[in-house]
PDB file of C-alpha atoms and ligand atoms in Angstrom:
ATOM      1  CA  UNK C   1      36.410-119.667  -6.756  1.00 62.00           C
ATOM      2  CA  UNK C   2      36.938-116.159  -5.632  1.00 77.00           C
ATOM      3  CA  UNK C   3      35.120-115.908  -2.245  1.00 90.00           C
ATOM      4  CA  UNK C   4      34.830-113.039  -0.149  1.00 92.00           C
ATOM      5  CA  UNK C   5      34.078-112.673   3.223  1.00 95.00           C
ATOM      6  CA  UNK C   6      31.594-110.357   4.328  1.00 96.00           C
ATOM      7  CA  UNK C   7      30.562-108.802   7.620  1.00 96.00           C
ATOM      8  CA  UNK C   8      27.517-106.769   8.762  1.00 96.00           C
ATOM      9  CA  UNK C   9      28.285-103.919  11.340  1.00 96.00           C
ATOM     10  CA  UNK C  10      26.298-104.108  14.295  1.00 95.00           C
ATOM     11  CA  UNK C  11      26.133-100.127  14.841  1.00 94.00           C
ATOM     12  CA  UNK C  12      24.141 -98.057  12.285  1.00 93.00           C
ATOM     13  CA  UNK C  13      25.909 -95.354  10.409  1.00 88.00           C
ATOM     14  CA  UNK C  14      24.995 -91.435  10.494  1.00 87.00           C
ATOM     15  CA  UNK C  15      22.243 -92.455   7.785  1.00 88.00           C
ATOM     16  CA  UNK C  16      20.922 -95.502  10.269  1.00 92.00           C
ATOM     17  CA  UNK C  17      22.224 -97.794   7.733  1.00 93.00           C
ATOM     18  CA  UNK C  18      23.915-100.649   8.649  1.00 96.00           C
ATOM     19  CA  UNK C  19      26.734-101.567   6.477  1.00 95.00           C
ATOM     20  CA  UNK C  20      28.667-104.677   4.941  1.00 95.00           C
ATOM     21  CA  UNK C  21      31.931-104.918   4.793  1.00 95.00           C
ATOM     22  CA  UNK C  22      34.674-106.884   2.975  1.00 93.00           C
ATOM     23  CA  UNK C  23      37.187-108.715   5.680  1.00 93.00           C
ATOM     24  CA  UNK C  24      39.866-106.646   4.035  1.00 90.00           C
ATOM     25  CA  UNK C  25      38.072-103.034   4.421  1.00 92.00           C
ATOM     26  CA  UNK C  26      39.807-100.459   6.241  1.00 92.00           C
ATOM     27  CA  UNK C  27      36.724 -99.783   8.069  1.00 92.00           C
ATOM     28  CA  UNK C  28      35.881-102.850   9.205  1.00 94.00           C
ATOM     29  CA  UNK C  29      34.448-102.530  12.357  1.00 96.00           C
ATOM     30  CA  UNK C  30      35.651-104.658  15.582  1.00 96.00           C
ATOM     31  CA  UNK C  31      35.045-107.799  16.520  1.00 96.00           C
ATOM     32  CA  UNK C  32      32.326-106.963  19.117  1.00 96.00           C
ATOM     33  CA  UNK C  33      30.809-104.695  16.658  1.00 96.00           C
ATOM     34  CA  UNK C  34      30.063-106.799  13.529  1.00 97.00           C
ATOM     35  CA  UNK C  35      28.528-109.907  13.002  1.00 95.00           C
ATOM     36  CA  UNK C  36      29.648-112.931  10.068  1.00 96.00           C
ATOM     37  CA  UNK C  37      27.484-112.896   7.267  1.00 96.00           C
ATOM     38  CA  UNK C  38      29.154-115.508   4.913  1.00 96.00           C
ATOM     39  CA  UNK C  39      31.146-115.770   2.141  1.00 96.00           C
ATOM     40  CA  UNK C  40      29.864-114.447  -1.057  1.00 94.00           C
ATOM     41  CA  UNK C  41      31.258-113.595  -4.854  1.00 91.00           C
ATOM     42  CA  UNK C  42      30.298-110.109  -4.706  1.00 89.00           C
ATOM     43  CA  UNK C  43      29.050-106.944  -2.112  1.00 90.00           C
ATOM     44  CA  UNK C  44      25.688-107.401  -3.881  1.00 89.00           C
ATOM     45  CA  UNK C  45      25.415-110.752  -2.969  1.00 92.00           C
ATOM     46  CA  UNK C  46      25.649-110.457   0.492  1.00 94.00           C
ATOM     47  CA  UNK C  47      23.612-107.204   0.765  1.00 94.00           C
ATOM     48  CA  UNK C  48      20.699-109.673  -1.058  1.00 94.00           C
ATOM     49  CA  UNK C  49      21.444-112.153   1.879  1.00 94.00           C
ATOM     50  CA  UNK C  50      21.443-109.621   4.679  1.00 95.00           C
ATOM     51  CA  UNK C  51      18.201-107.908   3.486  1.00 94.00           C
ATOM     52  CA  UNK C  52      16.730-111.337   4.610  1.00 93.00           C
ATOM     53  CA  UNK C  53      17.575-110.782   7.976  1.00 89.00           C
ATOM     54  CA  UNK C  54      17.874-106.109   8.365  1.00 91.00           C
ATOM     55  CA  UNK C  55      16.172-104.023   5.956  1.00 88.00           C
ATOM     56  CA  UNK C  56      18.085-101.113   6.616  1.00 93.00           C
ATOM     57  CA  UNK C  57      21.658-102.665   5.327  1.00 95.00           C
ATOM     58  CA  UNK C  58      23.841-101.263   2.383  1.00 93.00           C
ATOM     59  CA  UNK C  59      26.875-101.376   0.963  1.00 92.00           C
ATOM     60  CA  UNK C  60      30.264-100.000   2.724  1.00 92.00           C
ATOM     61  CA  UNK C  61      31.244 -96.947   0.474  1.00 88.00           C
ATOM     62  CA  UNK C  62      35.071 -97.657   1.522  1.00 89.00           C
ATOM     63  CA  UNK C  63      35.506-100.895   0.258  1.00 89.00           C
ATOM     64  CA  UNK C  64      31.951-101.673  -1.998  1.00 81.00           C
ATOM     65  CA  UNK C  65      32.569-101.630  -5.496  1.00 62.00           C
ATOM     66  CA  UNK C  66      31.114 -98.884  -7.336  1.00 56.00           C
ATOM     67  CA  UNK C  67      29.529-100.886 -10.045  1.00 53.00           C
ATOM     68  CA  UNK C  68      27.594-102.904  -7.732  1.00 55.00           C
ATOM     69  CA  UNK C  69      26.376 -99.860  -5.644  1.00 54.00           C
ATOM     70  CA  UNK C  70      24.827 -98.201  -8.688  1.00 56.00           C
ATOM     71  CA  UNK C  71      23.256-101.836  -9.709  1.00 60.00           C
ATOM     72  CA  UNK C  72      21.734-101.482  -5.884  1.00 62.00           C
ATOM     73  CA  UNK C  73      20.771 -98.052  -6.639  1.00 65.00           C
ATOM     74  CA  UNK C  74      18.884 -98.654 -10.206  1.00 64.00           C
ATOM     75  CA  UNK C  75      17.250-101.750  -8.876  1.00 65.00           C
ATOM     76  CA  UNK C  76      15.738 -99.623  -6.082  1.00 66.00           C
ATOM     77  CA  UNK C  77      14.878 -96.976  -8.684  1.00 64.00           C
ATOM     78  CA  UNK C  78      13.057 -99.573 -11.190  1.00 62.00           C
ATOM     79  CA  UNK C  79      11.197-100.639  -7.464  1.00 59.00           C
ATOM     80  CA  UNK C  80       9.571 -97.381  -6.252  1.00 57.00           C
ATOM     81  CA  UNK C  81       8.243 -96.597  -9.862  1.00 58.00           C
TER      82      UNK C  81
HETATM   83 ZN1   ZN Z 101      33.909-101.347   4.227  1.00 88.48          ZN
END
């Protein structure tokens, strides 16, 4: 199957978010600053799993895909009504 690894930075962003990354992203951050969250088909997946453990995690803008950030951002819509 077509795995991807995922990793959750360990610093917040400007927002206080703390965001997942692909292995691959540019922006990945370094070793010392991330931590492994597991291998996953998709961004969304691994922003489900790593809402079990932070609850202020999303997406990496850089290397996300767009599709699944505006799933994220409906779903959270559809929540607060
Ligand atoms: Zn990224």
């Amino acid at each position: 199957m077509n795995m991807k690894f995922f990793y959750l930075s360990s610093n917040p962003d400007f927002n206080g978010k703390l965001l997942i990354h692909e292995r691959s992203c540019p922006e990945l951050p370094s070793p010392y600053e991330r931590d492994y969250l597991g291998a996953f088909n998709s961004a969304f997946e691994a922003l489900k799993n790593a809402t079990e453990i932070k609850s202020n995690v999303s997406i990496c803008p850089v290397c996300g895909c767009k599709e699944e950030i505006y799933t994220l951002r409906h779903l959270s819509k559809k929540a607060s009504e």
